[in-house]
Coordinates of C-alpha atoms and ligand atoms in Angstrom, one line a residue:
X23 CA 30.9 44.7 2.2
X24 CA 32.3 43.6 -1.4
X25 CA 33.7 40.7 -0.4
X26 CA 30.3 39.9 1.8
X27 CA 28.9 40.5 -1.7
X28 CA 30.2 38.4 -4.1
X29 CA 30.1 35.6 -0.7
X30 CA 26.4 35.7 -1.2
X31 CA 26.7 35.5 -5.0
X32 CA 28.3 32.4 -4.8
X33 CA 25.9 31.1 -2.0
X34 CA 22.8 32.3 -4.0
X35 CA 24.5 30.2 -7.5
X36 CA 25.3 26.7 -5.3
X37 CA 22.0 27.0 -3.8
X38 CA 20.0 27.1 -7.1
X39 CA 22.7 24.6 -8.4
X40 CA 22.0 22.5 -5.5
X41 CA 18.3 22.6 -5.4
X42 CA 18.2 21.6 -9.2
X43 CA 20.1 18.3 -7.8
X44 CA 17.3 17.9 -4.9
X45 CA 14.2 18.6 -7.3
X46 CA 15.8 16.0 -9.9
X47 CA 15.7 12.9 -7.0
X48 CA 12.3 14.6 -5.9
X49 CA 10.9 14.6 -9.2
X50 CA 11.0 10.6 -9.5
X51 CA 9.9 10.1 -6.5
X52 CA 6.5 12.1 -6.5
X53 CA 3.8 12.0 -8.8
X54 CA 4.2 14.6 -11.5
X55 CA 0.9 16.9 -9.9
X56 CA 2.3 17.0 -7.1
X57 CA 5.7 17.9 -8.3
X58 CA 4.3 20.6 -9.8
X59 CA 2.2 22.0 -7.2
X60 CA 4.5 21.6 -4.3
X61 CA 8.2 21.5 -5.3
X62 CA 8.4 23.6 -8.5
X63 CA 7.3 27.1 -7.1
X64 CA 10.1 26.3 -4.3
X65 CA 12.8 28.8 -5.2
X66 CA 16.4 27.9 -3.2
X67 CA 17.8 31.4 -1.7
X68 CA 20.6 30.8 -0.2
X69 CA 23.3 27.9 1.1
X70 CA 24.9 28.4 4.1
X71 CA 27.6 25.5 5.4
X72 CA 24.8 23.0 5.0
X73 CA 21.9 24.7 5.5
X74 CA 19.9 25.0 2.5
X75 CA 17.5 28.2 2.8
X76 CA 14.6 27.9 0.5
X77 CA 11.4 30.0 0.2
X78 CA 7.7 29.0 -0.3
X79 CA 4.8 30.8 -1.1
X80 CA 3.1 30.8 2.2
X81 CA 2.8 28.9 5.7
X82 CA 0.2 25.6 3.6
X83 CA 3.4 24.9 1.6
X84 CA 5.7 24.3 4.8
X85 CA 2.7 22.0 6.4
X86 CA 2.1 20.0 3.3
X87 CA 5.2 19.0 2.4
X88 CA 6.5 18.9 5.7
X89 CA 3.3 16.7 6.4
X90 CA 3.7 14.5 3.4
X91 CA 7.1 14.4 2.5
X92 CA 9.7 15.3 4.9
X93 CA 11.3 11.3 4.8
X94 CA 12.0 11.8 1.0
X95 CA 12.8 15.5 1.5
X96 CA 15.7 14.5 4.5
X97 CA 16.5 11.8 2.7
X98 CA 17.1 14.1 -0.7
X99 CA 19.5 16.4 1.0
X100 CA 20.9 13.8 2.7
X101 CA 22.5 12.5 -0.3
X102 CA 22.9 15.8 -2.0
X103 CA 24.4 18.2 0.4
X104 CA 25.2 16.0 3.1
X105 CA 24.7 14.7 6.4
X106 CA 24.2 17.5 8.3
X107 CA 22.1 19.0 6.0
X108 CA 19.0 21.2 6.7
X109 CA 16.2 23.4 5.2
X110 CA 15.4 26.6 6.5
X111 CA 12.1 27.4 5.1
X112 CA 11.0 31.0 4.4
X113 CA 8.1 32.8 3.7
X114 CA 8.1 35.4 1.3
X115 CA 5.3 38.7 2.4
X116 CA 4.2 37.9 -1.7
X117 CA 6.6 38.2 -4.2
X118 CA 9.7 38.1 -4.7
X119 CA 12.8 39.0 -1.6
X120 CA 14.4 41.8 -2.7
X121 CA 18.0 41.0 -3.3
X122 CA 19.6 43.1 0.1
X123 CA 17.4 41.0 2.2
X124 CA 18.9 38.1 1.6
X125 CA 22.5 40.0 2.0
X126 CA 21.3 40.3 5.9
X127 CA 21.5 36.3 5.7
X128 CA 25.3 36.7 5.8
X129 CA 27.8 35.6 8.4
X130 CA 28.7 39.2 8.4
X131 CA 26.4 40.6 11.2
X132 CA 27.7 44.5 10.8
X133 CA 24.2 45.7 9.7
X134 CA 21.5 45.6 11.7
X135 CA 19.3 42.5 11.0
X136 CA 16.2 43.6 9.7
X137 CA 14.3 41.5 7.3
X138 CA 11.4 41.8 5.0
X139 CA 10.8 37.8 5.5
X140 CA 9.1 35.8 7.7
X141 CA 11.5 33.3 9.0
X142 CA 10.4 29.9 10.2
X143 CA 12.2 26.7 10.5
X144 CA 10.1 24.0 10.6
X145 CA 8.0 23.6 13.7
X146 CA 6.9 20.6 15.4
X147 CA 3.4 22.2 16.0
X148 CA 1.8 18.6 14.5
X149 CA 4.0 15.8 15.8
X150 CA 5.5 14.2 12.6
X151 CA 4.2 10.9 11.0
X152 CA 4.6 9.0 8.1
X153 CA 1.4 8.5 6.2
X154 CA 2.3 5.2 4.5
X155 CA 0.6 6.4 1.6
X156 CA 2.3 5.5 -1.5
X157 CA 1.9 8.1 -4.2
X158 CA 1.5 6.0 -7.2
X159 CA -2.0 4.8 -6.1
X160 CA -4.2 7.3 -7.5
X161 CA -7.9 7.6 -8.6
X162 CA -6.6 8.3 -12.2
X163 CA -5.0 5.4 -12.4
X164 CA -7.4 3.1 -11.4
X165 CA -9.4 1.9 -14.2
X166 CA -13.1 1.2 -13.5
X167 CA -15.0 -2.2 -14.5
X168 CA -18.4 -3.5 -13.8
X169 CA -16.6 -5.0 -11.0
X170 CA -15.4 -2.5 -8.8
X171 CA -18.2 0.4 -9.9
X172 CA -20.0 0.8 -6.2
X173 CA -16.8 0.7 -4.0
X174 CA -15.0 3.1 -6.6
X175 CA -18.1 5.6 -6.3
X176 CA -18.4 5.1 -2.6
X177 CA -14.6 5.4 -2.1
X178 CA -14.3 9.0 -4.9
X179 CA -17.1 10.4 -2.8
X180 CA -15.5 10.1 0.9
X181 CA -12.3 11.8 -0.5
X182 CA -14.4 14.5 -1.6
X183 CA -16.3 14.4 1.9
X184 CA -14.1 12.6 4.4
X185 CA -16.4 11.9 7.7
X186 CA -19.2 13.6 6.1
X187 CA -21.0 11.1 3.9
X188 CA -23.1 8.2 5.4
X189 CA -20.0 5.9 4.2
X190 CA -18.9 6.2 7.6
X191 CA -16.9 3.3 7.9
X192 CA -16.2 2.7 4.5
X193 CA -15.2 -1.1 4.5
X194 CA -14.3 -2.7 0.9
X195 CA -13.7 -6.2 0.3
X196 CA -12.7 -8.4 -1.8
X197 CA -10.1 -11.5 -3.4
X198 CA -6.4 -10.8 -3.8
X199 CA -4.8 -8.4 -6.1
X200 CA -8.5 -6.5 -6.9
X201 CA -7.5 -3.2 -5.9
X202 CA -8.5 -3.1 -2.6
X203 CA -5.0 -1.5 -1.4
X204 CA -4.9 0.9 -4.5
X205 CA -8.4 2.1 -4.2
X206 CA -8.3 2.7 0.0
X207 CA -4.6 4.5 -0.3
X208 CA -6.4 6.5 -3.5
X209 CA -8.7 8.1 -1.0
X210 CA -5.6 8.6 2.0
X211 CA -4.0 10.8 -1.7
X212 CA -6.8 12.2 -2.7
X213 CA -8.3 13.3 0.7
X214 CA -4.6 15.0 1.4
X215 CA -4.1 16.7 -2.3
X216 CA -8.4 17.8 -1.5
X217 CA -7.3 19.5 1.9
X218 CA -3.5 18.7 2.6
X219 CA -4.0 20.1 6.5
X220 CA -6.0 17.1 7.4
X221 CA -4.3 13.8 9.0
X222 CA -4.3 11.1 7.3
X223 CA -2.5 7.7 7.9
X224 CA -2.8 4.5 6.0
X225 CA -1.6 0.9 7.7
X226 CA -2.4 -2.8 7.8
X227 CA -4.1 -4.2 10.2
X228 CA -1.0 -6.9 11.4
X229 CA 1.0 -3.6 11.6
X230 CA -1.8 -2.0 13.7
X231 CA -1.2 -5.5 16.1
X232 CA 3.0 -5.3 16.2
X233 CA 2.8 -1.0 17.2
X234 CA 0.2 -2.1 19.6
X235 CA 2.0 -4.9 21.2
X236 CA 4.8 -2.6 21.5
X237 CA 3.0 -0.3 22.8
X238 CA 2.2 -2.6 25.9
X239 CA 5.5 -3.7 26.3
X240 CA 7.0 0.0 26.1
X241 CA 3.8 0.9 28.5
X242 CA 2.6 3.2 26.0
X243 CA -0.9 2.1 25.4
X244 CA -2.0 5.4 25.7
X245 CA 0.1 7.5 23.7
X246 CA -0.5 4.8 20.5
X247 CA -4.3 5.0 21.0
X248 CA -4.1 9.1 21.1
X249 CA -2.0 9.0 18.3
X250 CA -5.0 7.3 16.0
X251 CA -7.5 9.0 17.9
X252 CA -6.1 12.3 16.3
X253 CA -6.5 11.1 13.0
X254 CA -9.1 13.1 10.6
X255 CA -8.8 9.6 8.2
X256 CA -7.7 6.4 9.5
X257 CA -7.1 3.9 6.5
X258 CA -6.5 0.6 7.5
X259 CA -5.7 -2.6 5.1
X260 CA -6.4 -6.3 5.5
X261 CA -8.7 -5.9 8.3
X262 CA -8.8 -9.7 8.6
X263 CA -5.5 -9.9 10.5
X264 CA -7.3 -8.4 13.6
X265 CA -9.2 -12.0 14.1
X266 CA -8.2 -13.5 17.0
X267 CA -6.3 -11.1 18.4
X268 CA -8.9 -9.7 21.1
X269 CA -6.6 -7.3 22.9
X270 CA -5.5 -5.6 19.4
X271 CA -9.9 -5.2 18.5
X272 CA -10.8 -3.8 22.2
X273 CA -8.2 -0.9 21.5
X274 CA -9.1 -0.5 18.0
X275 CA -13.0 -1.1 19.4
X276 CA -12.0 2.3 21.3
X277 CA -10.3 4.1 18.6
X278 CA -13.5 3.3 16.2
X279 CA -15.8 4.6 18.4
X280 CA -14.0 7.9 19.0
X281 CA -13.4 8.9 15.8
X282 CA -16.6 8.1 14.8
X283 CA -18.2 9.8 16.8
X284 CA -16.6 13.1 16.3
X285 CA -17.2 12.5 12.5
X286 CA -13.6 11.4 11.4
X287 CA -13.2 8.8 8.5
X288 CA -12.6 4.9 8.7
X289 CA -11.3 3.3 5.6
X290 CA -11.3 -0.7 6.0
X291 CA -10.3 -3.3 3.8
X292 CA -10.9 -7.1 3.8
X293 CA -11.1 -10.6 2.2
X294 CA -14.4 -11.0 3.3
X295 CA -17.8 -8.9 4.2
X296 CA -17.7 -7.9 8.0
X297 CA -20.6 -10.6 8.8
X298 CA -17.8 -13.7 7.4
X299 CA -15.1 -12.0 9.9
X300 CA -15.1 -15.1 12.2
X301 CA -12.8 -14.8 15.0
X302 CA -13.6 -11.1 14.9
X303 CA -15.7 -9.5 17.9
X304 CA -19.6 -8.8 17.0
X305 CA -19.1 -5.5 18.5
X306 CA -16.7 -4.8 15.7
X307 CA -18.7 -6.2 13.1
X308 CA -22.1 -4.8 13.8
X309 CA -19.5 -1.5 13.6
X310 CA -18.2 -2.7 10.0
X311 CA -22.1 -2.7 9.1
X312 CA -22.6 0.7 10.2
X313 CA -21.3 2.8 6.9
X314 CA -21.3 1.2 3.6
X315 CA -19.5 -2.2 2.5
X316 CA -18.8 -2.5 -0.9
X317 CA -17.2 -5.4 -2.8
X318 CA -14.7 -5.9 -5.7
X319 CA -14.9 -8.7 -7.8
X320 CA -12.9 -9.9 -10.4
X321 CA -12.3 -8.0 -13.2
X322 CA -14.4 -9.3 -16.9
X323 CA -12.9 -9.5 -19.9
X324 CA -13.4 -6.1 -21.2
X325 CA -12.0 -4.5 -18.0
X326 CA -9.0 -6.8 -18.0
X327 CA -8.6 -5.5 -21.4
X328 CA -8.7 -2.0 -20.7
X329 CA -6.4 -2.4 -18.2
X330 CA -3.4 -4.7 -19.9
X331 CA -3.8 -1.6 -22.4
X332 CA -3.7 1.4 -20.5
X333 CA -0.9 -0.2 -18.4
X334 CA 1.3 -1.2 -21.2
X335 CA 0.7 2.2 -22.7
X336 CA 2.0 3.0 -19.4
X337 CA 5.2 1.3 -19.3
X338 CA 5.6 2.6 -22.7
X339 CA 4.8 -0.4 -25.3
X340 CA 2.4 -1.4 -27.9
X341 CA 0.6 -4.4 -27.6
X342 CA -1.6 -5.3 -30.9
X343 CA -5.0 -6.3 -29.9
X344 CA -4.6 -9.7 -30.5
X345 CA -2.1 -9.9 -28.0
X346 CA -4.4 -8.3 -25.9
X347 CA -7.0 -10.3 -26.0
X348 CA -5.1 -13.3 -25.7
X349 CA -4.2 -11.8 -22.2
X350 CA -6.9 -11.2 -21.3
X351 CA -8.7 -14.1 -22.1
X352 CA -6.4 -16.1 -20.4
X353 CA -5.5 -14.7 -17.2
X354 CA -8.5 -14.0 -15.1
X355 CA -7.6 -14.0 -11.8
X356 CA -6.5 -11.0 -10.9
X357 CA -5.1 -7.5 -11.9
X358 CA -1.8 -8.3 -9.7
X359 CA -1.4 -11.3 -12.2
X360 CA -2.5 -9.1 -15.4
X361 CA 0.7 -6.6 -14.3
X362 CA 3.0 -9.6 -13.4
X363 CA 2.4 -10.8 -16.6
X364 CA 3.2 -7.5 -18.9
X365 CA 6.6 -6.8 -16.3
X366 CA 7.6 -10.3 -17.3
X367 CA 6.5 -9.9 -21.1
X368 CA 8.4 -6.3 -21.5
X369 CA 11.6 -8.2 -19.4
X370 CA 11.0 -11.6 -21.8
X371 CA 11.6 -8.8 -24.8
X372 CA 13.9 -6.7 -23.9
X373 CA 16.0 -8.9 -23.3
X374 CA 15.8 -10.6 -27.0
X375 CA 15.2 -7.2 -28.4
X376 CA 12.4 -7.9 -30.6
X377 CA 8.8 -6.7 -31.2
X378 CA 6.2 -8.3 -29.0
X379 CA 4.3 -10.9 -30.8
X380 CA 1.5 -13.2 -30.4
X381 CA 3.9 -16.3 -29.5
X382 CA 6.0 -14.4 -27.1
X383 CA 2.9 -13.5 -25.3
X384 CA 1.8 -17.4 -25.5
X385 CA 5.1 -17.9 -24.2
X386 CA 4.9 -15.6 -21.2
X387 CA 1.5 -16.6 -19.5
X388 CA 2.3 -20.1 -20.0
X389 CA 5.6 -19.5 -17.7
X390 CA 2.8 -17.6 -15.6
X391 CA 1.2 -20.8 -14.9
X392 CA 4.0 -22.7 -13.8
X393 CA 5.4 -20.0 -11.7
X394 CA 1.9 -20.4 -9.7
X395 CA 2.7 -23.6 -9.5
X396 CA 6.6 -23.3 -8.6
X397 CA 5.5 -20.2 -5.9
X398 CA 2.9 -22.1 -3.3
X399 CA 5.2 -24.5 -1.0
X400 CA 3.6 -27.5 1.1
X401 CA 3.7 -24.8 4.4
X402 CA 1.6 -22.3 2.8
X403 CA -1.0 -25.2 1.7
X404 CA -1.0 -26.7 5.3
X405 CA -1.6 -23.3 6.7
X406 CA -4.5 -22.7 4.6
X407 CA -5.8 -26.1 4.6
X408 CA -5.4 -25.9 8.7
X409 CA -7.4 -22.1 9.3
X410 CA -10.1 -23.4 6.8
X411 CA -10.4 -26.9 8.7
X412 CA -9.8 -24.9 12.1
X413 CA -7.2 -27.5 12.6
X414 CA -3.8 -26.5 14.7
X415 CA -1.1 -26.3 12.2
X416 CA 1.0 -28.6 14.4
X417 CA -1.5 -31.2 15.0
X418 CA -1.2 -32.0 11.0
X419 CA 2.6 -32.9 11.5
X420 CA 2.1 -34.7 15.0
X421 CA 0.9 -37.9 15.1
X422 CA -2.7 -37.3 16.1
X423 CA -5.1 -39.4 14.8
X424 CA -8.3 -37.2 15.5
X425 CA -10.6 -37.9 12.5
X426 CA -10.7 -33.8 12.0
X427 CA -6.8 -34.0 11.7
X428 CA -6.4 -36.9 10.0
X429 CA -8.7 -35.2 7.5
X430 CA -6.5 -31.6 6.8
X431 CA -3.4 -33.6 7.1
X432 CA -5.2 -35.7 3.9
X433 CA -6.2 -32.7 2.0
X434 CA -3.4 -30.8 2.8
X435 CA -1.7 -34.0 1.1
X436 CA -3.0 -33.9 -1.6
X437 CA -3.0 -30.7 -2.2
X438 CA 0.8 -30.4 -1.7
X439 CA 0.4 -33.2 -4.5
X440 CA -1.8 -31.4 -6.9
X441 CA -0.3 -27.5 -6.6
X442 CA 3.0 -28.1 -6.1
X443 CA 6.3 -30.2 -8.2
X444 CA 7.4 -32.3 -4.8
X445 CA 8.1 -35.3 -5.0
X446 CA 5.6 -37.8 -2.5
X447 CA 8.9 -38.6 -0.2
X448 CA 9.5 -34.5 0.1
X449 CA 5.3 -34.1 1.2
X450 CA 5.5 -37.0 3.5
X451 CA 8.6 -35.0 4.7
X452 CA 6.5 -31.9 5.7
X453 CA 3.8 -33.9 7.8
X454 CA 6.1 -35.2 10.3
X455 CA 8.1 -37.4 8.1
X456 CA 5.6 -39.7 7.0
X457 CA 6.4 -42.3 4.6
X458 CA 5.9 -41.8 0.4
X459 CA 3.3 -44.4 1.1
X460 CA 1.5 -42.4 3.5
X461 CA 1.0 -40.2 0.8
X462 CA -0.5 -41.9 -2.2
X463 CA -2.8 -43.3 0.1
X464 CA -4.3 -39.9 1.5
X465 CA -4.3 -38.9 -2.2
X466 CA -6.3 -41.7 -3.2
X467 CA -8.6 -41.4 -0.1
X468 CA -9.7 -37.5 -0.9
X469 CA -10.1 -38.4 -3.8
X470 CA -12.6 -40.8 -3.5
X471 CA -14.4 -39.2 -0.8
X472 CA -14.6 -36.2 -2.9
X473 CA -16.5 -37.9 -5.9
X474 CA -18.9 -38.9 -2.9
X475 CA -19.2 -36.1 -0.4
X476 CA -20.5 -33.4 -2.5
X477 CA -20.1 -30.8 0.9
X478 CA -16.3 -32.5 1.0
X479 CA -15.8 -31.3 -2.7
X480 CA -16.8 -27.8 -2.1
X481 CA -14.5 -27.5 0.6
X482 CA -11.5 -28.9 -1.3
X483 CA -13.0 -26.6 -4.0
X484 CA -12.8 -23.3 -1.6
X485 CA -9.5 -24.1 -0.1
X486 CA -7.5 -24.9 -3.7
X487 CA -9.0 -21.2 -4.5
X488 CA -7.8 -19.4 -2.0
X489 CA -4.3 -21.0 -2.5
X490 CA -3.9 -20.0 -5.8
X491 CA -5.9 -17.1 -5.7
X492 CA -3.2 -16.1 -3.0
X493 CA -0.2 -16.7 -4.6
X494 CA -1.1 -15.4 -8.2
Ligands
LIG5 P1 -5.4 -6.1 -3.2 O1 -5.1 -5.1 -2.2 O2 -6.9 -6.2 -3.5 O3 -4.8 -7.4 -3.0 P2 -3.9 -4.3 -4.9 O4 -4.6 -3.0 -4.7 O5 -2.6 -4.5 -4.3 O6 -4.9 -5.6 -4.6 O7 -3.8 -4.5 -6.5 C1 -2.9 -5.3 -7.2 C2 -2.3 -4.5 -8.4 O8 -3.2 -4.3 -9.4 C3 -1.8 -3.2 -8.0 O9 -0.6 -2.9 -8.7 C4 -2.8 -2.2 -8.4 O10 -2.3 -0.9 -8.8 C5 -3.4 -2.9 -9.6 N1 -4.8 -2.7 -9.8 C6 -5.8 -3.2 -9.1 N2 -7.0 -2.8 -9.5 C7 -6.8 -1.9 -10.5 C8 -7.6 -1.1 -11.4 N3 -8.9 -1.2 -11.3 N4 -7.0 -0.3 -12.3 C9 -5.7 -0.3 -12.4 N5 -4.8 -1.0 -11.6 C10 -5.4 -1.8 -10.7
LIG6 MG1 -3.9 -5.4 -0.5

């Protein structure tokens, strides 16, 4: 009985030892709130071989993190107690287990078992998933601006309500690197840390079309559209990959319309409004329309302001306001670009170990600007040039001479010439291997039908946007 004791003893110590190592990989992985809520009131009882028994304060504790968290949580103990690893989660009645109870946990079995605690491993009652959500996009983080007011609201008010507010589908849209992904997977966090039983699961839309088409080729069609239909909140990103693929919106046609109707939330996201989704079936967009769209434009200067400064205050450096406002008056495309340039300014100074000044910041976004350049290659241009033409992609490197093609492969040309450092012989390289010559002379030619063809100009216009818009 002594030596069953002081066993225990030692098994109570390595647990709490143990579960100080867990919580310390744990703790930079989750957002601090939820740390707090979820992990700290976990207290470690007892560590037997490999299994790690801890206890919660009730049955929502095993469900939410089991729910949210059970990749990280594997993956913790994993690493600190080893492969086999395992939690057994208990329950405690209220407060505290009295110290004999957990004795009975020993492999000495002489006294009859009989526990004060619930016991319960985890269960499989919900099948597991992944939520995709990432953690570090939150509502608090997310800085508002004149431009992203209405889909902000609109979006704060569903993860208050899920399914219950006429922003049933809720579809935001909007350029690249607004905040479209933030603000949708902000709702998926907020909706799980406002009721952490319901399901929630956040994906693209392309993703949505590879599970599907594996789902057909595994004959599982149905199992992957019950799976969704199950869903109190489906969140899904860059609706815009969906067009085209007909197969991919009949099924999600299905799942729409049954989760709807039994009052479950859609979250969408796209580049454009439903009624611009070309390629995408009416059926879906007259859906879209149903709930509420909402936009996000670019940020102005006095949001891109607040933001350089409340994220450098994040990352733990002053910037003077001149700096600032240098910033921000100079890159205006888009938050993504705002954060890439602070990461590269705090790498620029660490590395010389000085205080950020003025010319260092000049420095930085001017290197900003040439990376745009150095980042979009000849294959991404053609590809945009082609699906804004609705040219083939292959036709522009074959040696068709339809006027259409002969057109893209022009602007596409000249494009590569304008956006990009290659060299004429390298672009003639890319369209079929067309000669240097070949090249100046479609540069010439958009360019003079360009000054003409005031329609032609607003294309070129459109497309050169959405290139760098893309890449910034
Ligand atoms: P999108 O999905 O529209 O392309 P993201 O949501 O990926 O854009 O945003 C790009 C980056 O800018 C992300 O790191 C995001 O956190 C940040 N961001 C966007 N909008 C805001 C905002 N209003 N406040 C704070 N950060 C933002
Ligand atoms: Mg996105």
């Amino acid at each position: 009985m002594l030596i069953t004791m002081n066993i225990t003893e030692i098994s109570s110590n390595n647990s709490k030892m143990i579960w100080k190592e867990c919580l310390k990989i744990i703790k930079e992985n989750v957002p601090y709130m939820t740390y707090n809520t979820w992990f700290l009131p976990i207290k470690p009882i007892l560590l037997n071989g490999q299994s790690l028994k801890i206890q919660v304060p009730n049955n929502f504790f095993i469900e939410w993190i089991d729910g949210h968290y059970n990749t990280l949580i594997n993956k913790t103990i994993h690493q600190v107690i080893g492969l086999e690893a395992e939690l057994v989660y208990i329950i405690s009645d209220e407060n505290d287990i009295p110290e004999i109870e957990l004795r009975r946990e020993e492999p000495s079995r002489h006294e009859p078992v009989q526990t004060a605690v619930i016991e319960k491993e985890i269960k499989n009652d919900k099948p597991e998933f992944e939520t995709y959500l990432n953690q570090k996009y939150t509502f608090d983080n997310f800085i508002k601006g004149d431009g992203n007011q209405l889909a902000r609201a609109a979006a704060f008010a569903i993860s208050e309500n899920p399914g219950e507010t006429s922003f049933n589908p809720l579809f935001i849209y909007g350029g690249v690197g607004l905040g479209k992904t933030h603000l949708i997977q902000a709702i998926g966090n907020k909706i799980l840390s406002n009721y952490p039983h319901k399901r929630v699961i956040y994906l693209s839309s392309d993703i949505f079309t590879v599970e599907f088409v594996e789902a057909v080729q595994a004959n599982k069609v149905n199992e992957f559209s019950n799976f969704y239909k199950k869903m109190d909140a489906l969140i899904i990103d860059d609706i815009q990959f969906l067009i085209n693929k007909e197969k991919t919106q009949d099924l999600f046609f299905n799942i729409f319309n049954i989760l709807h109707q039994s009052g479950k939330q859609i979250i969408l996201s796209s580049d454009k409004p439903p009624k611009d989704l070309k390629g995408l079936n009416e059926r879906l967009i007259s859906r879209f329309q149903w709930g509420l769209s909402a936009d996000i434009q670019p940020p102005d200067y006095e949001t891109r302001f607040a933001i350089l400064k409340k994220k450098s205050e994040n990352y733990g450096i002053y910037l003077s306001p001149d700096i600032l406002e240098y910033i921000a008056i100079n890159i205006t495309s888009n938050i993504r670009e705002l954060e890439g340039c602070l990461i590269k300014l705090l790498a620029n100074t660490s590395l010389s170990s000085k205080e950020i000044n003025l010319e260092m910041a000049k420095k930085t976004v001017k290197e900003i600007a040439t990376d745009r350049k150095v980042n979009i290659s000849i294959e991404y241009i053609t590809k945009v040039v082609c699906e804004c033409m609705n040219v083939e992609e292959n036709k522009v490197r074959e040696k068709n001479r339809k006027q259409e093609v002969v057109l893209a492969r022009q602007i596409a040309m000249y494009l590569s010439k304008k956006l990009t450092k290659s060299s004429l012989k390298t672009i003639g390289l890319h369209f079929g291997g067309r000669d240097h010559s070949t090249v100046i002379h479609a540069c010439n030619n958009i360019e003079v039908l360009s000054n003409e063809d005031i329609a032609l100009k607003d294309v070129l216009e459109s497309i050169r946007n959405k290139i760098e818009l893309s890449v910034a």
